[in-house]
Amino acid sequence: DVKVTQSSRYLVKRTGEKVFLECVQDMDHENMFWYRQDPGLGLRLIYFSYDVKMKEKGDIPEGYSVSREKKERFSLILESASTNQTSMYLCASSPTNTGEQFFGPGTRLTVL
Amino acid sequence: GEDVEQSLFLSVREGDSSVINCTYTDSSSTYLYWYKQEPGAGLQLLTYIFSNMDMKQDQRLTVLLNKKDKHLSLRIADTQTGDSAIYFCAESIRSSNYQLIWGAGTKLIIKP
């Protein structure tokens, strides 16, 4: 079974803090994705990566950065957290030859 | 640009059939997906259909694709309380590095 794990299920941070969200997949997938999910807005793509050290901006990259130093790990970084970044963050991975994405359980981040 | 639309809520009685609808705009879609998200969890692939198919059936699930109208539907027969979830429609288009274009999700509410 494909497994995508995220470092935390729940996280509470203060405005201005630097936040790291980690995602690890064990199926040797080339593609990895970070989304945020807000009620009524569905999934919005923040960044994705199609190879180690490669990244591309999604629809809402402002205020975020990413790092992919190893194939299995994709990190999302909030350089200076703000209250409007309170959200559910979902990581996903997919193999190159198909669009099917496999999701982690999500991290619910609250920024106070 | 590409867009996928779905209604935000659907309410059905237990035992009835649920039909969740989705429309999309990009005619170059290769696969169309239905994902299910249970409360507090990540997304799980429920079923998918290749764009050259009209219908796919899998136990209680029936997917219908009308390419001419760019309309996708998911029918759940004999809806149970365990079917309560948010259902996301997504399309995979080859030109976008296998990114998925997501609908906002339909929350399925089961009435006893």
Short mmCIF file of C-alpha atoms in Angstrom, two decimals:
data_model
loop_
_atom_site.label_atom_id
_atom_site.label_comp_id
_atom_site.label_asym_id
_atom_site.label_seq_id
_atom_site.Cartn_x
_atom_site.Cartn_y
_atom_site.Cartn_z
CA ASP A 1 0.00 0.00 0.00
CA VAL A 2 1.17 3.48 -0.82
CA LYS A 3 1.81 5.41 2.29
CA VAL A 4 2.09 9.17 2.58
CA THR A 5 2.79 10.47 6.05
CA GLN A 6 2.78 14.00 7.39
CA SER A 7 4.78 15.02 10.42
CA SER A 8 1.90 16.40 12.49
CA ARG A 9 -1.87 16.05 12.51
CA TYR A 10 -2.39 19.27 14.47
CA LEU A 11 -0.10 22.25 14.90
CA VAL A 12 -0.56 25.56 16.70
CA LYS A 13 1.89 28.37 15.98
CA ARG A 14 2.14 32.08 16.67
CA THR A 15 2.15 34.85 14.09
CA GLY A 16 5.65 35.42 12.77
CA GLU A 17 6.98 31.96 13.60
CA LYS A 18 8.74 29.85 10.99
CA VAL A 19 6.79 26.65 10.37
CA PHE A 20 7.95 23.42 8.76
CA LEU A 21 5.52 20.82 7.49
CA GLU A 22 7.08 17.54 6.46
CA CYS A 23 5.74 14.93 4.07
CA VAL A 24 7.23 11.52 3.33
CA GLN A 25 6.10 8.94 0.76
CA ASP A 26 7.34 5.37 0.47
CA MET A 27 6.41 4.47 -3.11
CA ASP A 28 9.27 6.09 -5.01
CA HIS A 29 6.89 8.56 -6.68
CA GLU A 30 8.42 11.30 -8.78
CA ASN A 31 5.73 13.92 -8.17
CA MET A 32 4.83 15.47 -4.85
CA PHE A 33 2.30 18.19 -4.06
CA TRP A 34 1.30 20.54 -1.27
CA TYR A 35 -2.28 21.78 -1.09
CA ARG A 36 -4.26 23.80 1.35
CA GLN A 37 -7.91 23.05 1.91
CA ASP A 38 -10.41 25.64 3.10
CA PRO A 39 -14.19 25.23 3.38
CA GLY A 40 -15.96 26.00 0.11
CA LEU A 41 -12.69 26.49 -1.77
CA GLY A 42 -11.69 22.88 -2.27
CA LEU A 43 -8.02 22.08 -2.74
CA ARG A 44 -5.68 24.81 -3.85
CA LEU A 45 -2.22 23.89 -5.06
CA ILE A 46 0.61 25.69 -3.28
CA TYR A 47 3.68 24.06 -4.84
CA PHE A 48 4.57 20.85 -6.53
CA SER A 49 7.78 19.01 -7.35
CA TYR A 50 8.39 16.59 -10.20
CA ASP A 51 11.91 15.59 -9.21
CA VAL A 52 14.50 16.04 -6.50
CA LYS A 53 15.48 19.69 -6.12
CA MET A 54 12.83 20.68 -8.70
CA LYS A 55 9.82 22.74 -7.74
CA GLU A 56 7.09 24.68 -9.44
CA LYS A 57 4.66 27.22 -8.09
CA GLY A 58 1.04 26.29 -7.91
CA ASP A 59 -1.92 28.61 -7.70
CA ILE A 60 -1.18 30.19 -4.30
CA PRO A 61 2.58 30.11 -3.56
CA GLU A 62 2.77 33.49 -1.81
CA GLY A 63 4.00 33.18 1.77
CA TYR A 64 5.27 29.63 1.26
CA SER A 65 8.42 27.90 0.11
CA VAL A 66 9.29 24.25 -0.39
CA SER A 67 12.27 21.94 -0.28
CA ARG A 68 12.85 18.58 -1.91
CA GLU A 69 16.34 17.32 -1.12
CA LYS A 70 15.40 13.63 -1.28
CA LYS A 71 12.90 11.89 -3.52
CA GLU A 72 10.75 10.65 -0.67
CA ARG A 73 10.51 13.91 1.27
CA PHE A 74 8.80 17.19 0.43
CA SER A 75 8.77 20.00 2.96
CA LEU A 76 6.51 23.04 3.08
CA ILE A 77 7.89 26.11 4.86
CA LEU A 78 5.99 29.11 6.12
CA GLU A 79 8.74 31.69 6.57
CA SER A 80 6.66 33.94 8.81
CA ALA A 81 3.30 32.46 9.69
CA SER A 82 0.23 34.68 9.48
CA THR A 83 -3.32 34.12 10.69
CA ASN A 84 -4.61 33.78 7.12
CA GLN A 85 -2.46 30.67 6.77
CA THR A 86 -4.63 28.85 9.28
CA SER A 87 -5.85 25.91 7.22
CA MET A 88 -5.70 22.19 6.55
CA TYR A 89 -2.54 21.30 4.62
CA LEU A 90 -2.54 18.18 2.49
CA CYS A 91 0.44 16.49 0.92
CA ALA A 92 0.14 14.10 -2.02
CA SER A 93 2.39 12.09 -4.29
CA SER A 94 1.92 10.50 -7.70
CA PRO A 95 3.94 8.47 -10.18
CA THR A 96 4.88 10.12 -13.46
CA ASN A 97 2.77 7.95 -15.74
CA THR A 98 -0.61 8.55 -14.10
CA GLY A 99 -2.45 11.43 -12.54
CA GLU A 100 -3.63 9.43 -9.54
CA GLN A 101 -2.53 11.18 -6.39
CA PHE A 102 -2.11 9.56 -3.00
CA PHE A 103 -2.76 11.74 0.01
CA GLY A 104 -1.44 12.02 3.51
CA PRO A 105 -3.86 12.48 6.45
CA GLY A 106 -3.39 16.25 6.53
CA THR A 107 -2.02 18.75 9.03
CA ARG A 108 -4.45 21.19 10.59
CA LEU A 109 -2.43 24.33 11.25
CA THR A 110 -3.73 27.11 13.48
CA VAL A 111 -1.82 30.39 13.55
CA LEU A 112 -2.68 32.60 16.53
CA GLY B 1 -8.14 28.33 -17.81
CA GLU B 2 -9.27 24.92 -16.71
CA ASP B 3 -12.12 24.74 -14.26
CA VAL B 4 -14.04 22.00 -12.47
CA GLU B 5 -17.37 22.77 -10.82
CA GLN B 6 -19.55 20.89 -8.39
CA SER B 7 -22.33 21.84 -6.04
CA LEU B 8 -21.23 22.19 -2.41
CA PHE B 9 -23.91 20.07 -0.71
CA LEU B 10 -26.16 17.11 -1.42
CA SER B 11 -28.65 15.66 1.07
CA VAL B 12 -30.18 12.19 0.59
CA ARG B 13 -32.10 9.70 2.67
CA GLU B 14 -30.40 6.53 3.83
CA GLY B 15 -31.11 3.75 1.32
CA ASP B 16 -31.72 6.13 -1.59
CA SER B 17 -29.30 6.69 -4.46
CA SER B 18 -26.98 9.70 -4.38
CA VAL B 19 -25.93 11.39 -7.59
CA ILE B 20 -23.06 13.84 -7.38
CA ASN B 21 -22.45 15.93 -10.49
CA CYS B 22 -19.38 17.66 -11.84
CA THR B 23 -18.68 19.76 -14.92
CA TYR B 24 -15.28 20.51 -16.38
CA THR B 25 -14.00 22.76 -19.11
CA ASP B 26 -10.84 21.20 -20.51
CA SER B 27 -11.54 18.81 -23.38
CA SER B 28 -7.99 17.40 -23.31
CA SER B 29 -8.57 15.63 -19.99
CA THR B 30 -7.16 12.12 -19.87
CA TYR B 31 -8.52 10.73 -16.63
CA LEU B 32 -11.33 11.94 -14.40
CA TYR B 33 -11.32 11.02 -10.75
CA TRP B 34 -13.61 10.85 -7.78
CA TYR B 35 -11.98 11.17 -4.39
CA LYS B 36 -13.64 10.75 -1.00
CA GLN B 37 -12.67 12.63 2.14
CA GLU B 38 -14.07 11.44 5.44
CA PRO B 39 -14.13 13.86 8.40
CA GLY B 40 -10.65 14.66 9.69
CA ALA B 41 -8.91 12.54 7.06
CA GLY B 42 -7.00 12.96 3.84
CA LEU B 43 -8.44 12.17 0.43
CA GLN B 44 -8.79 8.64 -0.86
CA LEU B 45 -9.29 7.67 -4.47
CA LEU B 46 -12.77 6.24 -4.87
CA THR B 47 -12.84 5.54 -8.59
CA TYR B 48 -11.70 6.97 -11.90
CA ILE B 49 -12.66 6.82 -15.56
CA PHE B 50 -10.53 7.15 -18.64
CA SER B 51 -11.71 9.89 -20.97
CA ASN B 52 -12.57 7.49 -23.81
CA MET B 53 -15.09 5.61 -21.64
CA ASP B 54 -18.74 6.46 -21.08
CA MET B 55 -19.44 4.47 -17.97
CA LYS B 56 -17.72 2.56 -15.25
CA GLN B 57 -19.37 0.47 -12.56
CA ASP B 58 -17.79 -0.76 -9.37
CA GLN B 59 -20.15 -2.38 -6.85
CA ARG B 60 -22.40 0.43 -5.54
CA LEU B 61 -20.61 3.09 -7.57
CA THR B 62 -21.46 4.09 -11.13
CA VAL B 63 -19.52 6.78 -12.97
CA LEU B 64 -21.03 8.34 -16.08
CA LEU B 65 -19.05 10.55 -18.45
CA ASN B 66 -20.64 12.73 -21.11
CA LYS B 67 -17.72 14.15 -23.07
CA LYS B 68 -19.90 16.25 -25.33
CA ASP B 69 -21.35 18.14 -22.37
CA LYS B 70 -18.16 17.79 -20.27
CA HIS B 71 -20.24 16.33 -17.47
CA LEU B 72 -19.20 13.67 -14.98
CA SER B 73 -21.42 12.06 -12.36
CA LEU B 74 -20.99 9.65 -9.49
CA ARG B 75 -23.96 7.57 -8.46
CA ILE B 76 -23.88 5.77 -5.11
CA ALA B 77 -26.59 3.13 -4.84
CA ASP B 78 -28.22 2.33 -1.49
CA THR B 79 -26.53 5.20 0.31
CA GLN B 80 -25.35 4.35 3.82
CA THR B 81 -24.33 6.52 6.77
CA GLY B 82 -20.71 5.52 6.09
CA ASP B 83 -20.96 7.32 2.77
CA SER B 84 -21.12 10.67 4.59
CA ALA B 85 -18.08 12.52 3.29
CA ILE B 86 -16.91 15.20 0.92
CA TYR B 87 -16.60 13.98 -2.66
CA PHE B 88 -14.12 15.69 -4.95
CA CYS B 89 -14.15 15.54 -8.70
CA ALA B 90 -10.77 16.05 -10.42
CA GLU B 91 -9.42 15.92 -13.93
CA SER B 92 -5.94 15.04 -15.08
CA ILE B 93 -4.71 16.79 -18.20
CA ARG B 94 -1.56 15.67 -19.95
CA SER B 95 -0.35 19.20 -20.65
CA SER B 96 -0.02 20.02 -16.95
CA ASN B 97 2.63 17.56 -15.70
CA TYR B 98 -0.17 15.39 -14.38
CA GLN B 99 -1.40 18.02 -12.02
CA LEU B 100 -5.03 17.53 -11.13
CA ILE B 101 -7.63 20.23 -11.53
CA TRP B 102 -9.96 19.99 -8.55
CA GLY B 103 -13.57 20.78 -7.92
CA ALA B 104 -14.50 22.42 -4.60
CA GLY B 105 -16.02 19.20 -3.25
CA THR B 106 -19.60 18.12 -2.57
CA LYS B 107 -20.53 17.37 1.01
CA LEU B 108 -22.89 14.39 1.08
CA ILE B 109 -25.30 14.50 4.01
CA ILE B 110 -27.27 11.36 4.87
CA LYS B 111 -30.67 11.75 6.51
CA PRO B 112 -31.99 8.80 8.54
#
